[in-house]
Amino acid sequence: MDKLLATTFLNTIFGRIPDDQWISIFAIDRTANQSSRAAQKVLWSRVDEISELVERLAPLSPDHCIWYGVSSRRAKLDSGRGGTNDCALVPCLWADLDVTGPGHKSENLPPTEEAALGLLEAFPPPSFTVRTGGGLPPIWMLDEP
């Protein structure tokens, strides 16, 4: 994991969120039975502790699929991811733009990254696009969270 890149990314997404709110990060161990609770983790961090969060994520990155909850949360939850009532602010809009490959069962996905990016031509250009290894989710930063 490139810690500087991860820190920059999370600060870009959450940098305008009040410091007392929470970020939720989800991780599934790719080497374990993914349906077991032990394979699934939720890491929490206050918005003002992103650097510390990245340090906790770095050891997981080789064996885990890691993603983030786009909405900040009002409070750190004792268990689970939470639901709509736990969400506070949404700093960006995003699309789940997957590409055909071994990580996806669906067969009606774009066959290549180029084909996936072609689908975005009907929309305003995203603020940036992330290569996740299984897709290219575009992200549009909002003027105000």
CSV table of N, CA and C in Angstrom, one decimal:
chain,number,residue,atom,x,y,z
A,1,MET,N,0.8,-1.2,0.0
A,1,MET,CA,0.0,0.0,0.0
A,1,MET,C,0.9,1.2,0.0
A,2,ASP,N,0.6,2.1,-0.9
A,2,ASP,CA,1.3,3.4,-0.9
A,2,ASP,C,0.6,4.3,0.2
A,3,LYS,N,1.2,4.5,1.3
A,3,LYS,CA,0.6,5.2,2.4
A,3,LYS,C,0.3,6.7,2.1
A,4,LEU,N,1.2,7.3,1.3
A,4,LEU,CA,1.0,8.7,1.0
A,4,LEU,C,-0.2,8.8,0.1
A,5,LEU,N,-0.3,7.9,-0.9
A,5,LEU,CA,-1.4,8.0,-1.8
A,5,LEU,C,-2.7,7.7,-1.1
A,6,ALA,N,-2.7,6.7,-0.2
A,6,ALA,CA,-3.9,6.4,0.6
A,6,ALA,C,-4.3,7.6,1.5
A,7,THR,N,-3.4,8.2,2.1
A,7,THR,CA,-3.6,9.4,3.0
A,7,THR,C,-4.2,10.5,2.2
A,8,THR,N,-3.6,10.8,1.0
A,8,THR,CA,-4.1,11.9,0.1
A,8,THR,C,-5.5,11.6,-0.4
A,9,PHE,N,-5.8,10.4,-0.8
A,9,PHE,CA,-7.1,10.0,-1.2
A,9,PHE,C,-8.1,10.2,-0.1
A,10,LEU,N,-7.9,9.7,1.1
A,10,LEU,CA,-8.9,9.8,2.1
A,10,LEU,C,-9.0,11.3,2.6
A,11,ASN,N,-8.0,12.1,2.5
A,11,ASN,CA,-8.1,13.5,2.9
A,11,ASN,C,-8.8,14.2,1.8
A,12,THR,N,-8.7,13.8,0.5
A,12,THR,CA,-9.4,14.4,-0.6
A,12,THR,C,-10.9,14.2,-0.4
A,13,ILE,N,-11.3,13.0,-0.1
A,13,ILE,CA,-12.7,12.6,0.1
A,13,ILE,C,-13.3,13.2,1.4
A,14,PHE,N,-12.6,13.1,2.5
A,14,PHE,CA,-13.1,13.5,3.8
A,14,PHE,C,-12.6,14.8,4.4
A,15,GLY,N,-11.7,15.5,3.7
A,15,GLY,CA,-11.1,16.7,4.2
A,15,GLY,C,-12.0,17.8,4.6
A,16,ARG,N,-13.2,17.9,4.0
A,16,ARG,CA,-14.2,19.0,4.3
A,16,ARG,C,-15.2,18.5,5.3
A,17,ILE,N,-15.1,17.3,5.9
A,17,ILE,CA,-16.0,16.8,6.9
A,17,ILE,C,-15.6,17.3,8.3
A,18,PRO,N,-16.5,17.6,9.2
A,18,PRO,CA,-16.1,18.0,10.5
A,18,PRO,C,-15.3,16.9,11.2
A,19,ASP,N,-14.3,17.4,12.0
A,19,ASP,CA,-13.3,16.4,12.6
A,19,ASP,C,-14.0,15.5,13.6
A,20,ASP,N,-15.2,15.8,14.1
A,20,ASP,CA,-15.8,14.9,15.1
A,20,ASP,C,-16.6,13.8,14.5
A,21,GLN,N,-16.6,13.7,13.2
A,21,GLN,CA,-17.3,12.6,12.5
A,21,GLN,C,-16.4,11.5,12.3
A,22,TRP,N,-16.9,10.3,11.8
A,22,TRP,CA,-16.2,9.1,11.7
A,22,TRP,C,-16.2,8.6,10.3
A,23,ILE,N,-15.0,7.9,10.0
A,23,ILE,CA,-14.9,7.3,8.7
A,23,ILE,C,-14.9,5.8,9.0
A,24,SER,N,-15.6,5.0,8.1
A,24,SER,CA,-15.6,3.6,8.3
A,24,SER,C,-14.9,2.9,7.1
A,25,ILE,N,-14.0,2.0,7.4
A,25,ILE,CA,-13.3,1.3,6.4
A,25,ILE,C,-13.6,-0.2,6.6
A,26,PHE,N,-13.9,-0.9,5.5
A,26,PHE,CA,-14.3,-2.3,5.5
A,26,PHE,C,-13.2,-3.1,4.8
A,27,ALA,N,-12.9,-4.3,5.4
A,27,ALA,CA,-11.9,-5.1,4.9
A,27,ALA,C,-12.3,-6.6,5.0
A,28,ILE,N,-12.1,-7.3,3.9
A,28,ILE,CA,-12.4,-8.8,3.9
A,28,ILE,C,-11.1,-9.5,3.5
A,29,ASP,N,-10.7,-10.4,4.4
A,29,ASP,CA,-9.5,-11.2,4.2
A,29,ASP,C,-9.7,-12.2,3.0
A,30,ARG,N,-9.0,-11.9,1.9
A,30,ARG,CA,-9.1,-12.8,0.7
A,30,ARG,C,-8.6,-14.2,0.9
A,31,THR,N,-7.8,-14.4,2.0
A,31,THR,CA,-7.2,-15.7,2.2
A,31,THR,C,-8.0,-16.6,3.1
A,32,ALA,N,-9.1,-16.0,3.7
A,32,ALA,CA,-10.0,-16.8,4.6
A,32,ALA,C,-11.3,-17.0,4.0
A,33,ASN,N,-12.2,-17.8,4.6
A,33,ASN,CA,-13.5,-18.1,4.2
A,33,ASN,C,-14.3,-16.7,4.4
A,34,GLN,N,-14.6,-16.1,3.2
A,34,GLN,CA,-15.1,-14.7,3.3
A,34,GLN,C,-16.5,-14.6,3.9
A,35,SER,N,-17.2,-15.7,4.2
A,35,SER,CA,-18.5,-15.6,4.8
A,35,SER,C,-18.3,-15.6,6.4
A,36,SER,N,-17.1,-16.0,6.8
A,36,SER,CA,-16.9,-16.0,8.3
A,36,SER,C,-16.7,-14.6,8.8
A,37,ARG,N,-17.2,-14.4,10.0
A,37,ARG,CA,-17.0,-13.1,10.7
A,37,ARG,C,-15.6,-12.7,10.8
A,38,ALA,N,-14.7,-13.7,11.1
A,38,ALA,CA,-13.3,-13.4,11.3
A,38,ALA,C,-12.7,-12.8,10.0
A,39,ALA,N,-13.2,-13.1,8.8
A,39,ALA,CA,-12.7,-12.6,7.6
A,39,ALA,C,-13.0,-11.1,7.4
A,40,GLN,N,-14.1,-10.6,8.1
A,40,GLN,CA,-14.6,-9.3,7.8
A,40,GLN,C,-14.2,-8.4,9.0
A,41,LYS,N,-13.7,-7.2,8.6
A,41,LYS,CA,-13.4,-6.2,9.6
A,41,LYS,C,-14.0,-4.9,9.3
A,42,VAL,N,-14.3,-4.1,10.3
A,42,VAL,CA,-14.7,-2.7,10.1
A,42,VAL,C,-13.7,-1.9,11.0
A,43,LEU,N,-13.0,-1.0,10.3
A,43,LEU,CA,-12.0,-0.1,11.1
A,43,LEU,C,-12.7,1.3,11.1
A,44,TRP,N,-12.5,1.9,12.2
A,44,TRP,CA,-13.1,3.2,12.4
A,44,TRP,C,-12.0,4.3,12.7
A,45,SER,N,-12.3,5.5,12.2
A,45,SER,CA,-11.3,6.6,12.5
A,45,SER,C,-12.1,7.9,12.5
A,46,ARG,N,-11.7,8.7,13.4
A,46,ARG,CA,-12.3,10.1,13.3
A,46,ARG,C,-11.6,10.7,12.1
A,47,VAL,N,-12.3,11.7,11.5
A,47,VAL,CA,-11.9,12.3,10.3
A,47,VAL,C,-10.5,13.0,10.5
A,48,ASP,N,-10.2,13.5,11.7
A,48,ASP,CA,-8.9,14.1,12.0
A,48,ASP,C,-7.8,13.2,12.3
A,49,GLU,N,-8.0,11.9,12.1
A,49,GLU,CA,-7.0,10.8,12.4
A,49,GLU,C,-6.7,9.9,11.2
A,50,ILE,N,-6.8,10.5,10.0
A,50,ILE,CA,-6.6,9.7,8.8
A,50,ILE,C,-5.2,9.1,8.7
A,51,SER,N,-4.2,9.8,9.1
A,51,SER,CA,-2.8,9.3,9.0
A,51,SER,C,-2.7,8.0,9.9
A,52,GLU,N,-3.3,8.1,11.1
A,52,GLU,CA,-3.2,6.9,11.9
A,52,GLU,C,-4.0,5.7,11.4
A,53,LEU,N,-5.2,6.0,10.7
A,53,LEU,CA,-6.0,5.0,10.1
A,53,LEU,C,-5.2,4.3,9.0
A,54,VAL,N,-4.5,5.1,8.2
A,54,VAL,CA,-3.7,4.5,7.1
A,54,VAL,C,-2.6,3.6,7.7
A,55,GLU,N,-2.0,3.9,8.8
A,55,GLU,CA,-1.0,3.1,9.4
A,55,GLU,C,-1.6,1.8,9.8
A,56,ARG,N,-2.9,1.8,10.3
A,56,ARG,CA,-3.6,0.5,10.7
A,56,ARG,C,-4.0,-0.3,9.5
A,57,LEU,N,-4.2,0.4,8.4
A,57,LEU,CA,-4.6,-0.4,7.2
A,57,LEU,C,-3.4,-1.0,6.4
A,58,ALA,N,-2.3,-0.4,6.5
A,58,ALA,CA,-1.1,-0.9,5.7
A,58,ALA,C,-0.8,-2.4,5.9
A,59,PRO,N,-0.8,-2.9,7.1
A,59,PRO,CA,-0.6,-4.3,7.3
A,59,PRO,C,-1.6,-5.2,6.6
A,60,LEU,N,-2.9,-4.7,6.5
A,60,LEU,CA,-3.9,-5.5,5.9
A,60,LEU,C,-3.9,-5.6,4.4
A,61,SER,N,-3.3,-4.6,3.8
A,61,SER,CA,-3.5,-4.4,2.3
A,61,SER,C,-3.0,-5.6,1.5
A,62,PRO,N,-2.0,-6.4,1.8
A,62,PRO,CA,-1.6,-7.5,1.0
A,62,PRO,C,-2.7,-8.6,0.9
A,63,ASP,N,-3.4,-8.8,1.9
A,63,ASP,CA,-4.3,-10.0,2.0
A,63,ASP,C,-5.8,-9.6,2.0
A,64,HIS,N,-6.1,-8.3,2.1
A,64,HIS,CA,-7.5,-7.9,2.2
A,64,HIS,C,-8.0,-7.1,1.1
A,65,CYS,N,-9.2,-7.2,0.8
A,65,CYS,CA,-9.9,-6.3,-0.1
A,65,CYS,C,-10.4,-5.2,0.8
A,66,ILE,N,-10.1,-3.9,0.5
A,66,ILE,CA,-10.4,-2.8,1.4
A,66,ILE,C,-11.2,-1.8,0.7
A,67,TRP,N,-12.2,-1.3,1.3
A,67,TRP,CA,-13.0,-0.2,0.7
A,67,TRP,C,-13.5,0.7,1.8
A,68,TYR,N,-14.0,1.9,1.5
A,68,TYR,CA,-14.5,2.8,2.5
A,68,TYR,C,-15.9,3.1,2.4
A,69,GLY,N,-16.5,3.5,3.5
A,69,GLY,CA,-17.9,4.0,3.4
A,69,GLY,C,-17.9,5.5,3.0
A,70,VAL,N,-18.6,5.8,1.9
A,70,VAL,CA,-18.5,7.2,1.4
A,70,VAL,C,-19.0,8.2,2.3
A,71,SER,N,-20.1,7.9,3.0
A,71,SER,CA,-20.7,8.8,3.9
A,71,SER,C,-19.9,8.8,5.2
A,72,SER,N,-19.7,9.9,5.8
A,72,SER,CA,-19.2,9.9,7.2
A,72,SER,C,-20.3,9.5,8.1
A,73,ARG,N,-19.9,9.0,9.3
A,73,ARG,CA,-20.8,8.5,10.3
A,73,ARG,C,-20.9,9.5,11.5
A,74,ARG,N,-22.0,9.6,12.1
A,74,ARG,CA,-22.2,10.4,13.3
A,74,ARG,C,-21.4,10.0,14.5
A,75,ALA,N,-21.3,8.6,14.6
A,75,ALA,CA,-20.6,8.0,15.7
A,75,ALA,C,-19.9,6.7,15.3
A,76,LYS,N,-18.9,6.3,16.1
A,76,LYS,CA,-18.3,5.0,15.9
A,76,LYS,C,-19.3,4.0,16.4
A,77,LEU,N,-19.6,3.0,15.6
A,77,LEU,CA,-20.5,1.9,16.0
A,77,LEU,C,-19.8,0.8,16.7
A,78,ASP,N,-20.5,0.1,17.6
A,78,ASP,CA,-19.9,-1.0,18.3
A,78,ASP,C,-19.8,-2.2,17.4
A,79,SER,N,-20.7,-2.3,16.5
A,79,SER,CA,-20.6,-3.5,15.5
A,79,SER,C,-21.2,-3.1,14.2
A,80,GLY,N,-20.8,-3.8,13.2
A,80,GLY,CA,-21.4,-3.6,11.9
A,80,GLY,C,-21.0,-2.3,11.2
A,81,ARG,N,-21.7,-2.1,10.0
A,81,ARG,CA,-21.4,-0.9,9.2
A,81,ARG,C,-22.4,0.3,9.5
A,82,GLY,N,-23.5,-0.1,10.0
A,82,GLY,CA,-24.5,1.0,10.2
A,82,GLY,C,-25.4,1.1,9.0
A,83,GLY,N,-26.4,2.0,9.1
A,83,GLY,CA,-27.3,2.2,8.0
A,83,GLY,C,-27.5,3.6,7.8
A,84,THR,N,-28.6,4.0,7.0
A,84,THR,CA,-28.8,5.3,6.6
A,84,THR,C,-28.9,6.3,7.8
A,85,ASN,N,-29.5,5.9,8.9
A,85,ASN,CA,-29.6,6.8,10.1
A,85,ASN,C,-28.3,7.1,10.8
A,86,ASP,N,-27.3,6.2,10.5
A,86,ASP,CA,-26.0,6.5,11.1
A,86,ASP,C,-25.1,7.4,10.3
A,87,CYS,N,-25.5,7.7,9.0
A,87,CYS,CA,-24.7,8.5,8.1
A,87,CYS,C,-24.9,10.0,8.4
A,88,ALA,N,-23.9,10.7,8.2
A,88,ALA,CA,-23.9,12.2,8.5
A,88,ALA,C,-23.8,13.0,7.2
A,89,LEU,N,-22.7,13.0,6.5
A,89,LEU,CA,-22.5,13.8,5.3
A,89,LEU,C,-22.0,12.9,4.2
A,90,VAL,N,-22.3,13.3,3.0
A,90,VAL,CA,-21.8,12.6,1.8
A,90,VAL,C,-21.0,13.6,1.0
A,91,PRO,N,-19.6,13.4,1.0
A,91,PRO,CA,-18.8,14.4,0.4
A,91,PRO,C,-18.7,14.3,-1.2
A,92,CYS,N,-19.2,13.2,-1.7
A,92,CYS,CA,-19.0,13.0,-3.2
A,92,CYS,C,-20.1,12.1,-3.7
A,93,LEU,N,-20.2,12.1,-5.0
A,93,LEU,CA,-21.1,11.1,-5.7
A,93,LEU,C,-20.1,10.1,-6.4
A,94,TRP,N,-20.5,8.9,-6.5
A,94,TRP,CA,-19.7,7.9,-7.1
A,94,TRP,C,-20.6,6.9,-7.9
A,95,ALA,N,-19.9,6.1,-8.7
A,95,ALA,CA,-20.6,5.1,-9.5
A,95,ALA,C,-19.8,3.8,-9.3
A,96,ASP,N,-20.5,2.7,-9.2
A,96,ASP,CA,-19.8,1.4,-9.1
A,96,ASP,C,-19.6,0.9,-10.5
A,97,LEU,N,-18.5,1.2,-11.1
A,97,LEU,CA,-18.2,0.9,-12.5
A,97,LEU,C,-17.2,-0.3,-12.6
A,98,ASP,N,-17.8,-1.5,-12.5
A,98,ASP,CA,-17.0,-2.7,-12.6
A,98,ASP,C,-16.7,-3.1,-14.0
A,99,VAL,N,-15.6,-4.0,-14.1
A,99,VAL,CA,-15.2,-4.5,-15.4
A,99,VAL,C,-15.2,-6.0,-15.3
A,100,THR,N,-15.5,-6.7,-16.4
A,100,THR,CA,-15.5,-8.1,-16.4
A,100,THR,C,-14.1,-8.7,-15.9
A,101,GLY,N,-14.2,-9.7,-15.1
A,101,GLY,CA,-12.9,-10.2,-14.6
A,101,GLY,C,-13.2,-11.3,-13.5
A,102,PRO,N,-12.1,-11.8,-13.0
A,102,PRO,CA,-12.3,-12.9,-12.0
A,102,PRO,C,-13.0,-12.5,-10.7
A,103,GLY,N,-13.0,-11.3,-10.3
A,103,GLY,CA,-13.7,-10.9,-9.1
A,103,GLY,C,-15.2,-10.6,-9.2
A,104,HIS,N,-15.7,-10.8,-10.4
A,104,HIS,CA,-17.1,-10.5,-10.7
A,104,HIS,C,-17.8,-11.7,-11.3
A,105,LYS,N,-19.0,-12.0,-10.8
A,105,LYS,CA,-19.8,-13.1,-11.3
A,105,LYS,C,-20.6,-12.7,-12.5
A,106,SER,N,-21.0,-11.4,-12.5
A,106,SER,CA,-21.9,-10.9,-13.6
A,106,SER,C,-21.1,-10.9,-14.9
A,107,GLU,N,-21.9,-11.3,-15.9
A,107,GLU,CA,-21.3,-11.3,-17.3
A,107,GLU,C,-21.7,-10.1,-18.1
A,108,ASN,N,-22.5,-9.2,-17.6
A,108,ASN,CA,-23.0,-8.1,-18.4
A,108,ASN,C,-22.2,-6.8,-18.0
A,109,LEU,N,-21.0,-6.9,-17.7
A,109,LEU,CA,-20.1,-5.8,-17.4
A,109,LEU,C,-19.3,-5.4,-18.6
A,110,PRO,N,-18.8,-4.2,-18.6
A,110,PRO,CA,-17.9,-3.8,-19.7
A,110,PRO,C,-16.7,-4.8,-19.7
A,111,PRO,N,-16.2,-5.2,-20.9
A,111,PRO,CA,-15.2,-6.1,-21.0
A,111,PRO,C,-13.8,-5.6,-20.7
A,112,THR,N,-13.6,-4.3,-20.8
A,112,THR,CA,-12.3,-3.7,-20.6
A,112,THR,C,-12.4,-2.3,-19.9
A,113,GLU,N,-11.3,-1.8,-19.4
A,113,GLU,CA,-11.3,-0.5,-18.7
A,113,GLU,C,-11.7,0.6,-19.7
A,114,GLU,N,-11.3,0.5,-21.0
A,114,GLU,CA,-11.6,1.4,-22.0
A,114,GLU,C,-13.1,1.5,-22.3
A,115,ALA,N,-13.7,0.3,-22.3
A,115,ALA,CA,-15.2,0.2,-22.5
A,115,ALA,C,-15.9,0.8,-21.3
A,116,ALA,N,-15.4,0.6,-20.1
A,116,ALA,CA,-16.0,1.1,-18.9
A,116,ALA,C,-15.9,2.7,-18.9
A,117,LEU,N,-14.8,3.2,-19.3
A,117,LEU,CA,-14.6,4.6,-19.3
A,117,LEU,C,-15.5,5.3,-20.4
A,118,GLY,N,-15.7,4.5,-21.5
A,118,GLY,CA,-16.6,5.0,-22.5
A,118,GLY,C,-18.0,5.3,-22.0
A,119,LEU,N,-18.5,4.5,-21.0
A,119,LEU,CA,-19.8,4.7,-20.4
A,119,LEU,C,-19.9,6.1,-19.7
A,120,LEU,N,-18.8,6.6,-19.3
A,120,LEU,CA,-18.8,7.9,-18.6
A,120,LEU,C,-19.0,9.1,-19.5
A,121,GLU,N,-18.9,8.9,-20.8
A,121,GLU,CA,-19.0,10.0,-21.8
A,121,GLU,C,-20.3,10.7,-21.7
A,122,ALA,N,-21.4,10.1,-21.2
A,122,ALA,CA,-22.7,10.7,-21.1
A,122,ALA,C,-22.9,11.5,-19.9
A,123,PHE,N,-21.8,11.6,-19.1
A,123,PHE,CA,-21.9,12.4,-17.8
A,123,PHE,C,-20.8,13.4,-17.8
A,124,PRO,N,-21.0,14.4,-16.9
A,124,PRO,CA,-19.9,15.4,-16.7
A,124,PRO,C,-18.7,14.7,-16.2
A,125,PRO,N,-17.5,15.2,-16.6
A,125,PRO,CA,-16.3,14.5,-16.2
A,125,PRO,C,-16.2,14.3,-14.7
A,126,PRO,N,-15.8,13.2,-14.2
A,126,PRO,CA,-15.6,13.0,-12.8
A,126,PRO,C,-14.4,13.8,-12.3
A,127,SER,N,-14.4,14.1,-11.0
A,127,SER,CA,-13.3,14.7,-10.3
A,127,SER,C,-12.0,13.8,-10.5
A,128,PHE,N,-12.2,12.5,-10.3
A,128,PHE,CA,-11.2,11.6,-10.6
A,128,PHE,C,-11.8,10.2,-10.6
A,129,THR,N,-11.0,9.2,-11.2
A,129,THR,CA,-11.4,7.8,-11.3
A,129,THR,C,-10.4,7.0,-10.6
A,130,VAL,N,-10.8,6.0,-9.9
A,130,VAL,CA,-9.9,5.1,-9.1
A,130,VAL,C,-9.8,3.8,-9.8
A,131,ARG,N,-8.6,3.2,-9.9
A,131,ARG,CA,-8.5,1.9,-10.4
A,131,ARG,C,-8.5,1.0,-9.1
A,132,THR,N,-9.5,0.1,-9.0
A,132,THR,CA,-9.6,-0.7,-7.8
A,132,THR,C,-9.1,-2.1,-8.0
A,133,GLY,N,-8.8,-2.5,-9.2
A,133,GLY,CA,-8.4,-3.9,-9.5
A,133,GLY,C,-9.6,-4.7,-10.1
A,134,GLY,N,-10.8,-4.2,-9.8
A,134,GLY,CA,-12.0,-4.9,-10.4
A,134,GLY,C,-12.9,-3.9,-11.1
A,135,GLY,N,-12.5,-2.6,-11.1
A,135,GLY,CA,-13.3,-1.6,-11.8
A,135,GLY,C,-12.7,-0.3,-11.7
A,136,LEU,N,-13.4,0.7,-12.1
A,136,LEU,CA,-13.0,2.1,-12.2
A,136,LEU,C,-14.0,3.0,-11.7
A,137,PRO,N,-14.3,3.0,-10.4
A,137,PRO,CA,-15.3,3.9,-9.9
A,137,PRO,C,-15.0,5.4,-10.0
A,138,PRO,N,-15.8,6.1,-10.8
A,138,PRO,CA,-15.6,7.5,-10.9
A,138,PRO,C,-16.2,8.2,-9.7
A,139,ILE,N,-15.5,9.3,-9.3
A,139,ILE,CA,-15.9,10.1,-8.1
A,139,ILE,C,-16.1,11.5,-8.5
A,140,TRP,N,-17.3,12.1,-8.2
A,140,TRP,CA,-17.5,13.5,-8.4
A,140,TRP,C,-17.6,14.2,-7.1
A,141,MET,N,-16.6,15.0,-6.7
A,141,MET,CA,-16.6,15.8,-5.5
A,141,MET,C,-17.8,16.8,-5.5
A,142,LEU,N,-18.5,16.9,-4.4
A,142,LEU,CA,-19.6,17.9,-4.3
A,142,LEU,C,-19.0,19.2,-3.8
A,143,ASP,N,-19.6,20.3,-4.2
A,143,ASP,CA,-19.1,21.6,-3.8
A,143,ASP,C,-19.2,21.7,-2.3
A,144,GLU,N,-20.3,21.1,-1.7
A,144,GLU,CA,-20.5,21.1,-0.2
A,144,GLU,C,-20.9,19.7,0.1
A,145,PRO,N,-20.3,19.1,1.2
A,145,PRO,CA,-20.7,17.8,1.6
A,145,PRO,C,-22.2,17.8,2.0
